[in-house]
Coordinates of C-alpha atoms and ligand atoms in Angstrom, one line a residue:
X1 CA 8.5 35.0 132.2
X2 CA 10.9 37.4 130.3
X3 CA 14.1 38.3 132.2
X4 CA 15.8 41.3 132.6
X5 CA 19.1 39.4 133.0
X6 CA 18.4 35.4 133.5
X7 CA 21.7 34.1 134.4
X8 CA 21.5 31.2 132.0
X9 CA 23.9 28.7 130.0
X10 CA 25.4 29.3 126.7
X11 CA 24.2 26.2 124.8
X12 CA 20.6 24.4 124.8
X13 CA 22.1 20.7 126.8
X14 CA 24.1 22.2 128.8
X15 CA 22.5 21.9 132.5
X16 CA 21.5 25.2 134.5
X17 CA 20.2 24.8 138.0
X18 CA 19.6 28.0 139.0
X19 CA 16.6 29.9 141.0
X20 CA 15.4 31.9 138.1
X21 CA 16.0 28.8 135.6
X22 CA 16.4 24.7 134.9
X23 CA 17.7 23.2 132.1
X24 CA 18.9 20.4 130.2
X25 CA 19.4 17.0 131.7
X26 CA 19.9 16.9 135.5
X27 CA 22.3 15.7 136.7
X28 CA 22.2 15.2 140.8
X29 CA 25.5 13.4 140.9
X30 CA 27.1 16.7 139.7
X31 CA 25.0 19.2 141.9
X32 CA 26.5 17.7 144.8
X33 CA 29.7 18.2 143.8
X34 CA 29.2 21.3 142.7
X35 CA 27.4 23.2 145.6
X36 CA 29.3 21.2 147.8
X37 CA 26.0 19.5 149.4
X38 CA 25.8 16.1 151.2
X39 CA 23.9 12.9 150.4
X40 CA 21.3 11.9 152.3
X41 CA 23.3 8.6 153.8
X42 CA 21.3 5.7 155.1
X43 CA 22.5 6.2 158.9
X44 CA 20.3 9.6 158.1
X45 CA 17.5 8.0 157.2
X46 CA 17.3 5.5 159.8
X47 CA 17.5 8.8 162.1
X48 CA 14.9 10.9 161.3
X49 CA 12.7 7.6 160.0
X50 CA 13.4 6.8 164.4
X51 CA 10.7 9.9 165.1
X52 CA 9.0 9.5 162.1
X53 CA 7.3 5.9 161.8
X54 CA 8.0 4.8 158.6
X55 CA 9.8 6.5 155.6
X56 CA 7.8 8.8 153.4
X57 CA 7.7 8.4 150.4
X58 CA 10.2 11.2 149.1
X59 CA 12.7 9.6 151.2
X60 CA 12.1 6.0 150.7
X61 CA 12.0 7.1 146.6
X62 CA 15.3 9.2 147.6
X63 CA 12.9 12.3 145.9
X64 CA 14.7 13.9 148.8
X65 CA 18.1 13.0 148.1
X66 CA 20.8 16.2 149.3
X67 CA 21.9 18.0 152.6
X68 CA 23.5 21.2 154.3
X69 CA 23.6 20.0 158.3
X70 CA 20.6 18.0 158.0
X71 CA 22.0 15.8 160.3
X72 CA 23.2 19.1 163.0
X73 CA 19.9 20.0 163.6
X74 CA 18.2 16.3 164.5
X75 CA 20.7 15.5 166.6
X76 CA 19.7 18.9 168.0
X77 CA 16.3 17.6 168.2
X78 CA 17.5 14.5 169.7
X79 CA 19.2 16.9 172.7
X80 CA 16.2 18.9 173.0
X81 CA 16.9 22.2 170.9
X82 CA 13.6 21.7 168.1
X83 CA 14.2 23.3 164.9
X84 CA 11.5 25.5 162.3
X85 CA 10.7 24.8 158.7
X86 CA 11.0 27.4 156.6
X87 CA 10.1 26.7 153.0
X88 CA 8.4 29.4 150.1
X89 CA 7.1 30.2 146.9
X90 CA 7.3 32.7 143.8
X91 CA 3.9 33.9 143.2
X92 CA 4.6 34.2 139.4
X93 CA 1.9 32.2 138.5
X94 CA -0.7 29.2 138.9
X95 CA 0.9 26.5 141.2
X96 CA 2.0 23.7 139.2
X97 CA 1.9 19.8 140.8
X98 CA 5.2 19.8 140.8
X99 CA 5.3 22.4 143.7
X100 CA 3.7 20.3 145.5
X101 CA 6.0 17.9 146.1
X102 CA 8.4 19.9 148.9
X103 CA 5.4 20.7 150.5
X104 CA 3.7 18.0 150.9
X105 CA 7.1 16.5 152.6
X106 CA 7.0 19.5 154.8
X107 CA 3.5 18.9 156.3
X108 CA 4.6 15.7 157.0
X109 CA 7.6 17.0 158.5
X110 CA 5.5 19.6 160.3
X111 CA 3.2 16.8 161.2
X112 CA 5.6 14.6 162.6
X113 CA 7.8 16.9 164.5
X114 CA 5.6 20.0 165.5
X115 CA 7.2 22.4 164.0
X116 CA 6.5 25.3 163.3
X117 CA 6.3 26.6 159.5
X118 CA 7.9 30.1 158.2
X119 CA 6.3 30.3 154.0
X120 CA 7.5 33.1 152.7
X121 CA 4.9 34.2 149.6
X122 CA 7.5 36.1 147.6
X123 CA 5.6 38.6 145.4
X124 CA 8.4 41.1 145.5
X125 CA 10.7 38.9 144.0
X126 CA 8.8 37.7 141.3
X127 CA 7.8 41.4 140.3
X128 CA 11.3 42.6 140.1
X129 CA 12.3 39.4 138.0
X130 CA 10.1 39.9 135.5
X131 CA 9.8 42.0 133.3
X132 CA 6.3 41.8 132.8
X133 CA 4.5 41.2 136.0
X134 CA 2.9 43.9 138.3
X135 CA 3.1 44.3 141.6
X136 CA -1.4 43.9 141.7
X137 CA -1.0 40.6 140.2
X138 CA 2.3 38.8 141.5
X139 CA 0.3 39.7 145.4
X140 CA -3.2 38.9 143.8
X141 CA -1.3 34.8 142.9
X142 CA 0.2 35.1 146.2
X143 CA -2.8 34.7 147.7
X144 CA -3.8 32.0 144.8
X145 CA -1.1 30.5 145.7
X146 CA -1.5 30.5 150.1
X147 CA -5.1 28.5 148.8
X148 CA -3.0 25.6 147.4
X149 CA -0.4 25.5 149.9
X150 CA -3.5 25.6 153.0
X151 CA -5.0 23.0 150.4
X152 CA -1.9 20.2 151.1
X153 CA -3.0 20.7 155.0
X154 CA -0.6 22.4 157.6
X155 CA -1.8 23.5 161.0
X156 CA -3.3 27.3 161.0
X157 CA -1.5 27.0 164.7
X158 CA 2.2 26.6 163.3
X159 CA 1.8 27.6 159.7
X160 CA 2.6 31.7 159.7
X161 CA 2.6 32.8 156.0
X162 CA 4.7 35.6 155.2
X163 CA 3.6 37.7 152.0
X164 CA 6.6 40.0 151.5
X165 CA 5.1 43.2 149.9
X166 CA 2.6 42.9 153.0
X167 CA 4.8 42.1 155.9
X168 CA 8.3 43.5 155.0
X169 CA 8.0 45.4 158.3
X170 CA 8.9 42.0 160.0
X171 CA 11.6 41.3 157.3
X172 CA 13.4 44.6 157.3
X173 CA 15.5 44.7 160.4
X174 CA 16.5 41.1 159.6
X175 CA 17.2 41.7 155.7
X176 CA 19.5 44.5 156.3
X177 CA 22.0 43.0 159.3
X178 CA 22.3 40.5 156.2
X179 CA 22.7 42.7 153.4
X180 CA 24.8 44.8 154.8
X181 CA 27.5 41.6 155.3
X182 CA 27.1 39.8 151.9
X183 CA 29.1 41.9 149.4
X184 CA 28.8 42.7 145.2
X185 CA 31.1 40.2 144.6
X186 CA 30.1 37.5 146.2
X187 CA 26.4 37.8 145.1
X188 CA 27.7 38.1 141.6
X189 CA 29.8 34.7 141.4
X190 CA 26.6 33.4 143.4
X191 CA 24.3 34.2 140.7
X192 CA 25.3 34.8 137.9
X193 CA 24.1 39.2 138.3
X194 CA 25.6 41.6 134.4
X195 CA 25.4 44.7 134.6
X196 CA 21.9 45.0 133.0
X197 CA 20.3 43.3 136.1
X198 CA 18.0 45.6 138.1
X199 CA 19.6 46.7 141.9
X200 CA 16.1 45.3 143.5
X201 CA 17.1 41.8 142.0
X202 CA 20.6 41.9 143.9
X203 CA 19.8 43.2 146.6
X204 CA 16.3 40.5 146.7
X205 CA 19.1 37.1 148.4
X206 CA 19.1 39.1 151.7
X207 CA 15.7 39.0 151.7
X208 CA 15.1 35.1 151.4
X209 CA 17.8 35.3 153.7
X210 CA 15.6 36.7 156.6
X211 CA 13.1 34.3 157.2
X212 CA 15.8 32.0 158.7
X213 CA 15.7 33.7 161.0
X214 CA 12.9 35.6 161.7
X215 CA 11.6 33.2 164.8
X216 CA 14.4 34.4 167.3
X217 CA 12.5 37.6 167.1
X218 CA 8.9 36.8 167.2
X219 CA 9.7 34.6 170.6
X220 CA 13.3 35.2 171.5
X221 CA 14.0 31.2 170.8
X222 CA 17.6 30.3 168.7
X223 CA 16.7 27.6 167.2
X224 CA 17.3 26.2 163.5
X225 CA 15.7 26.4 160.4
X226 CA 15.5 23.2 158.5
X227 CA 14.4 24.2 155.5
X228 CA 12.8 21.4 152.4
X229 CA 12.9 22.8 148.8
X230 CA 14.5 21.5 145.2
X231 CA 18.4 22.1 144.9
X232 CA 18.2 25.2 142.7
X233 CA 16.8 27.7 145.7
X234 CA 20.0 26.0 146.8
X235 CA 22.3 29.6 146.1
X236 CA 20.4 31.9 148.2
X237 CA 21.5 29.3 151.6
X238 CA 25.4 29.2 150.4
X239 CA 25.1 32.9 151.2
X240 CA 23.1 32.8 154.4
X241 CA 25.1 29.9 155.8
X242 CA 27.7 31.6 155.5
X243 CA 27.4 34.8 157.1
X244 CA 24.4 33.3 160.0
X245 CA 27.4 32.9 162.6
X246 CA 28.4 36.2 162.4
X247 CA 24.5 37.2 163.8
X248 CA 24.7 34.8 165.9
X249 CA 22.3 32.7 164.3
X250 CA 22.4 29.2 164.1
X251 CA 23.5 27.7 160.0
X252 CA 20.0 27.2 158.0
X253 CA 19.6 23.2 157.0
X254 CA 18.6 22.4 154.3
X255 CA 17.1 19.1 153.2
X256 CA 17.0 19.3 148.7
X257 CA 14.5 17.2 146.5
X258 CA 14.7 16.5 142.5
X259 CA 12.3 18.1 140.1
X260 CA 9.7 16.8 138.8
X261 CA 9.6 16.6 134.9
X262 CA 7.3 18.3 133.1
X263 CA 5.1 16.0 130.4
X264 CA 8.0 16.7 128.0
X265 CA 11.1 14.5 127.1
X266 CA 13.5 15.5 129.8
X267 CA 13.8 19.3 131.6
X268 CA 11.8 19.8 134.9
X269 CA 7.8 21.1 135.1
X270 CA 7.4 24.9 134.8
X271 CA 5.3 27.2 134.3
X272 CA 7.6 29.0 132.2
X273 CA 6.2 25.8 129.9
X274 CA 1.9 25.4 130.2
X275 CA 1.7 22.7 127.7
X276 CA 3.7 20.2 129.6
X277 CA 2.7 21.1 133.3
X278 CA -0.6 20.3 135.5
X279 CA -1.4 23.1 137.8
X280 CA -4.1 22.7 140.2
X281 CA -6.3 24.4 138.7
X282 CA -6.7 22.5 135.1
X283 CA -10.0 21.3 134.9
X284 CA -9.8 16.9 134.3
X285 CA -10.6 17.3 130.2
X286 CA -7.4 19.9 130.4
X287 CA -5.2 17.1 132.7
X288 CA -6.3 14.1 130.0
X289 CA -5.4 16.0 127.2
X290 CA -1.7 16.8 128.4
X291 CA -1.7 13.2 129.6
X292 CA -2.4 11.8 126.2
X293 CA 0.0 14.3 124.3
X294 CA 3.1 13.4 127.0
X295 CA 6.2 11.9 126.2
X296 CA 7.0 8.0 126.7
X297 CA 9.4 5.5 126.7
X298 CA 6.6 4.1 124.3
X299 CA 7.6 2.2 121.0
X300 CA 7.2 3.1 117.3
X301 CA 3.8 0.6 117.3
X302 CA 1.5 -1.6 119.5
X303 CA 2.8 -4.8 118.0
X304 CA 6.5 -4.1 118.7
X305 CA 6.3 -2.8 122.2
X306 CA 4.1 -6.0 123.5
X307 CA 7.6 -7.1 121.6
X308 CA 10.3 -5.6 123.2
X309 CA 8.7 -3.5 126.3
X310 CA 9.1 0.3 126.7
X311 CA 11.2 2.3 128.6
X312 CA 9.8 3.7 132.1
X313 CA 13.2 5.2 132.7
X314 CA 12.8 8.0 130.6
X315 CA 8.9 8.2 130.7
X316 CA 7.0 10.7 132.0
X317 CA 4.1 9.5 132.5
X318 CA 6.2 6.8 135.0
X319 CA 7.9 9.8 137.4
X320 CA 4.4 10.1 138.0
X321 CA 3.5 7.8 140.0
X322 CA 6.7 7.5 141.4
X323 CA 6.9 11.0 143.0
X324 CA 3.1 11.8 143.6
X325 CA 0.9 8.8 142.7
X326 CA 1.9 5.2 143.9
X327 CA 2.4 5.3 147.0
X328 CA 2.8 0.7 147.1
X329 CA 6.3 0.3 145.8
X330 CA 5.3 -3.2 145.4
X331 CA 2.4 -2.0 142.7
X332 CA 5.0 0.4 141.1
X333 CA 7.1 -2.6 140.4
X334 CA 4.8 -4.4 138.8
X335 CA 3.4 -1.3 137.0
X336 CA 7.4 -1.3 135.6
X337 CA 7.8 -5.1 134.8
X338 CA 4.7 -4.7 132.7
X339 CA 6.0 -1.9 130.6
X340 CA 9.7 -3.3 130.5
X341 CA 8.1 -6.9 129.9
X342 CA 5.2 -5.4 126.8
X343 CA 2.3 -6.1 129.0
X344 CA 0.7 -2.9 129.4
X345 CA 1.1 -0.5 126.9
X346 CA 1.1 3.3 127.5
X347 CA -2.6 3.9 126.8
X348 CA -3.3 2.4 129.4
X349 CA -0.7 3.4 132.6
X350 CA -2.0 6.9 130.7
X351 CA -5.8 6.5 131.1
X352 CA -4.7 5.4 135.3
X353 CA -2.5 8.0 135.7
X354 CA -5.9 10.1 134.5
X355 CA -8.2 9.0 137.0
X356 CA -5.5 9.4 139.6
X357 CA -4.4 12.9 139.0
X358 CA -8.0 13.6 138.2
X359 CA -9.0 12.7 141.5
X360 CA -6.3 13.7 144.0
X361 CA -7.1 17.2 142.0
X362 CA -10.7 17.6 143.2
X363 CA -9.9 16.3 146.5
X364 CA -6.8 19.4 146.5
X365 CA -9.4 21.8 144.6
X366 CA -12.3 21.1 147.1
X367 CA -9.8 22.2 149.9
X368 CA -8.2 24.7 148.1
X369 CA -12.1 26.7 147.8
X370 CA -12.8 25.8 152.1
X371 CA -9.2 27.1 152.4
X372 CA -11.0 31.0 152.0
X373 CA -12.2 30.8 155.0
X374 CA -9.0 29.8 157.1
X375 CA -6.6 31.6 154.7
X376 CA -6.2 34.8 157.4
X377 CA -5.3 31.9 160.3
X378 CA -2.5 31.4 158.6
X379 CA -1.2 34.6 157.8
X380 CA 1.9 35.7 159.7
X381 CA 1.0 36.2 163.4
X382 CA 3.0 39.2 165.0
Ligands
LIG1 P1 9.8 28.2 143.5 O1 7.9 29.6 143.3 O2 9.5 28.7 142.0 O3 8.7 27.1 143.5 C1 8.2 27.0 145.1 C2 8.8 25.3 145.5 O4 8.6 24.3 144.6 C3 9.7 23.7 144.6 N1 10.0 23.9 142.9 C4 9.8 22.0 142.7 N2 10.1 21.4 142.9 C5 9.8 19.6 142.3 N3 9.7 19.7 141.1 C6 9.7 20.6 140.7 N4 9.2 20.6 138.7 C7 9.2 22.0 140.8 N5 9.4 23.4 140.4 C8 10.0 24.1 142.0 C9 11.3 25.6 144.0 O5 12.6 24.7 144.9 C10 10.4 25.6 145.8 O6 10.5 24.9 146.8 N6 12.4 32.2 145.6 C11 11.5 31.1 145.6 C12 10.2 30.7 146.5 C13 11.1 31.0 148.1 C14 11.6 29.7 149.0 C15 12.0 30.3 149.8 C16 11.6 28.4 148.5 C17 11.0 31.9 149.2 N7 11.6 31.8 150.2 C18 12.8 29.4 150.8 C19 12.2 27.6 148.8 C20 12.6 27.9 150.1 C21 10.4 30.1 144.7 O7 10.7 31.5 143.3 O8 10.0 29.6 144.3

């Protein structure tokens, strides 16, 4: 993707986490400090699990690790005020399995709390920020990506997909109220806009803010929105939270996840690096090839690895078991032990993962195909 003016770090190893770019080694503790978010505490996890039977894998393993006002939302919920969920996707291309991480968790929340989800497809955002994108293309991907979303298992009755270009009439008045209250100076310091940034992009954050507040317009109910997403989206919520109460709404709450890494040495899974990303439409042979080329924590030779063991902490393959493909904590711990002890070599671990991933993707694609018949039921109900 070619950006008109991507706000970016100067040197290659420097950590950069913005909604448009994630680079360098991500230090999540530092992000909590610098973004001013809160860590997810054991007490808060206990509170959540009291409503969800057991703790979801992504909470147990601290994949979701930070929040803003989740405690407030839980307290309100316990006192009878429900919340709505809000998340989204910038449809610039096909969906990769990193995108599925927050969606899987969002579906869990929808099911356990019986809440409505607003899902924003930002076909306008991707058009504005990518020099090469055309509107027909981003709108086509919005449809394609919605199929992936539906395949995760969201309930049609409670899922409201907003396609920005098509549904802007629903968002526009709220967007204007938001835009009027955010100064250029705030937007520039939050997002790093430059003189060369096009003015559509500068206005854009007000559009991503609007779904936080749409529930009141549609139903008359004033309830908070809870936003599950990776931490790259947080700058949007900072500016939105500043103005929410002035407009008579709750501040939107967030729960932030880490990035599923790519298959290279470090870095998040990113569509701009297709060779180290697994897309939901990748055929089995492509998945196999990508996994076999992946960066691992293995040693130069099998003999050396049997003797000294490998390092799962730096291994991209191990992360896939950790994030998505080994639900059983005991089995995950056993895999880690065997790896460190040199009892399981990278070839075996990769072969297992290829099998699990291809099975997952095959089932996902079956549900995705069926979604073509139901996709209209998910379009925002007016
Ligand atoms: P986008 O399309 O960049 O990303 C969609 C969602 O996926 C998350 N994400 C990841 N999560 C885990 N591991 C990764 N490697 C990874 N890469 C991306 C993102 O954080 C996001 O949650 N501007 C947004 C679209 C949007 C939105 C929202 C997102 C509109 N409203 C509300 C979240 C919440 C975008 O371009 O997302």
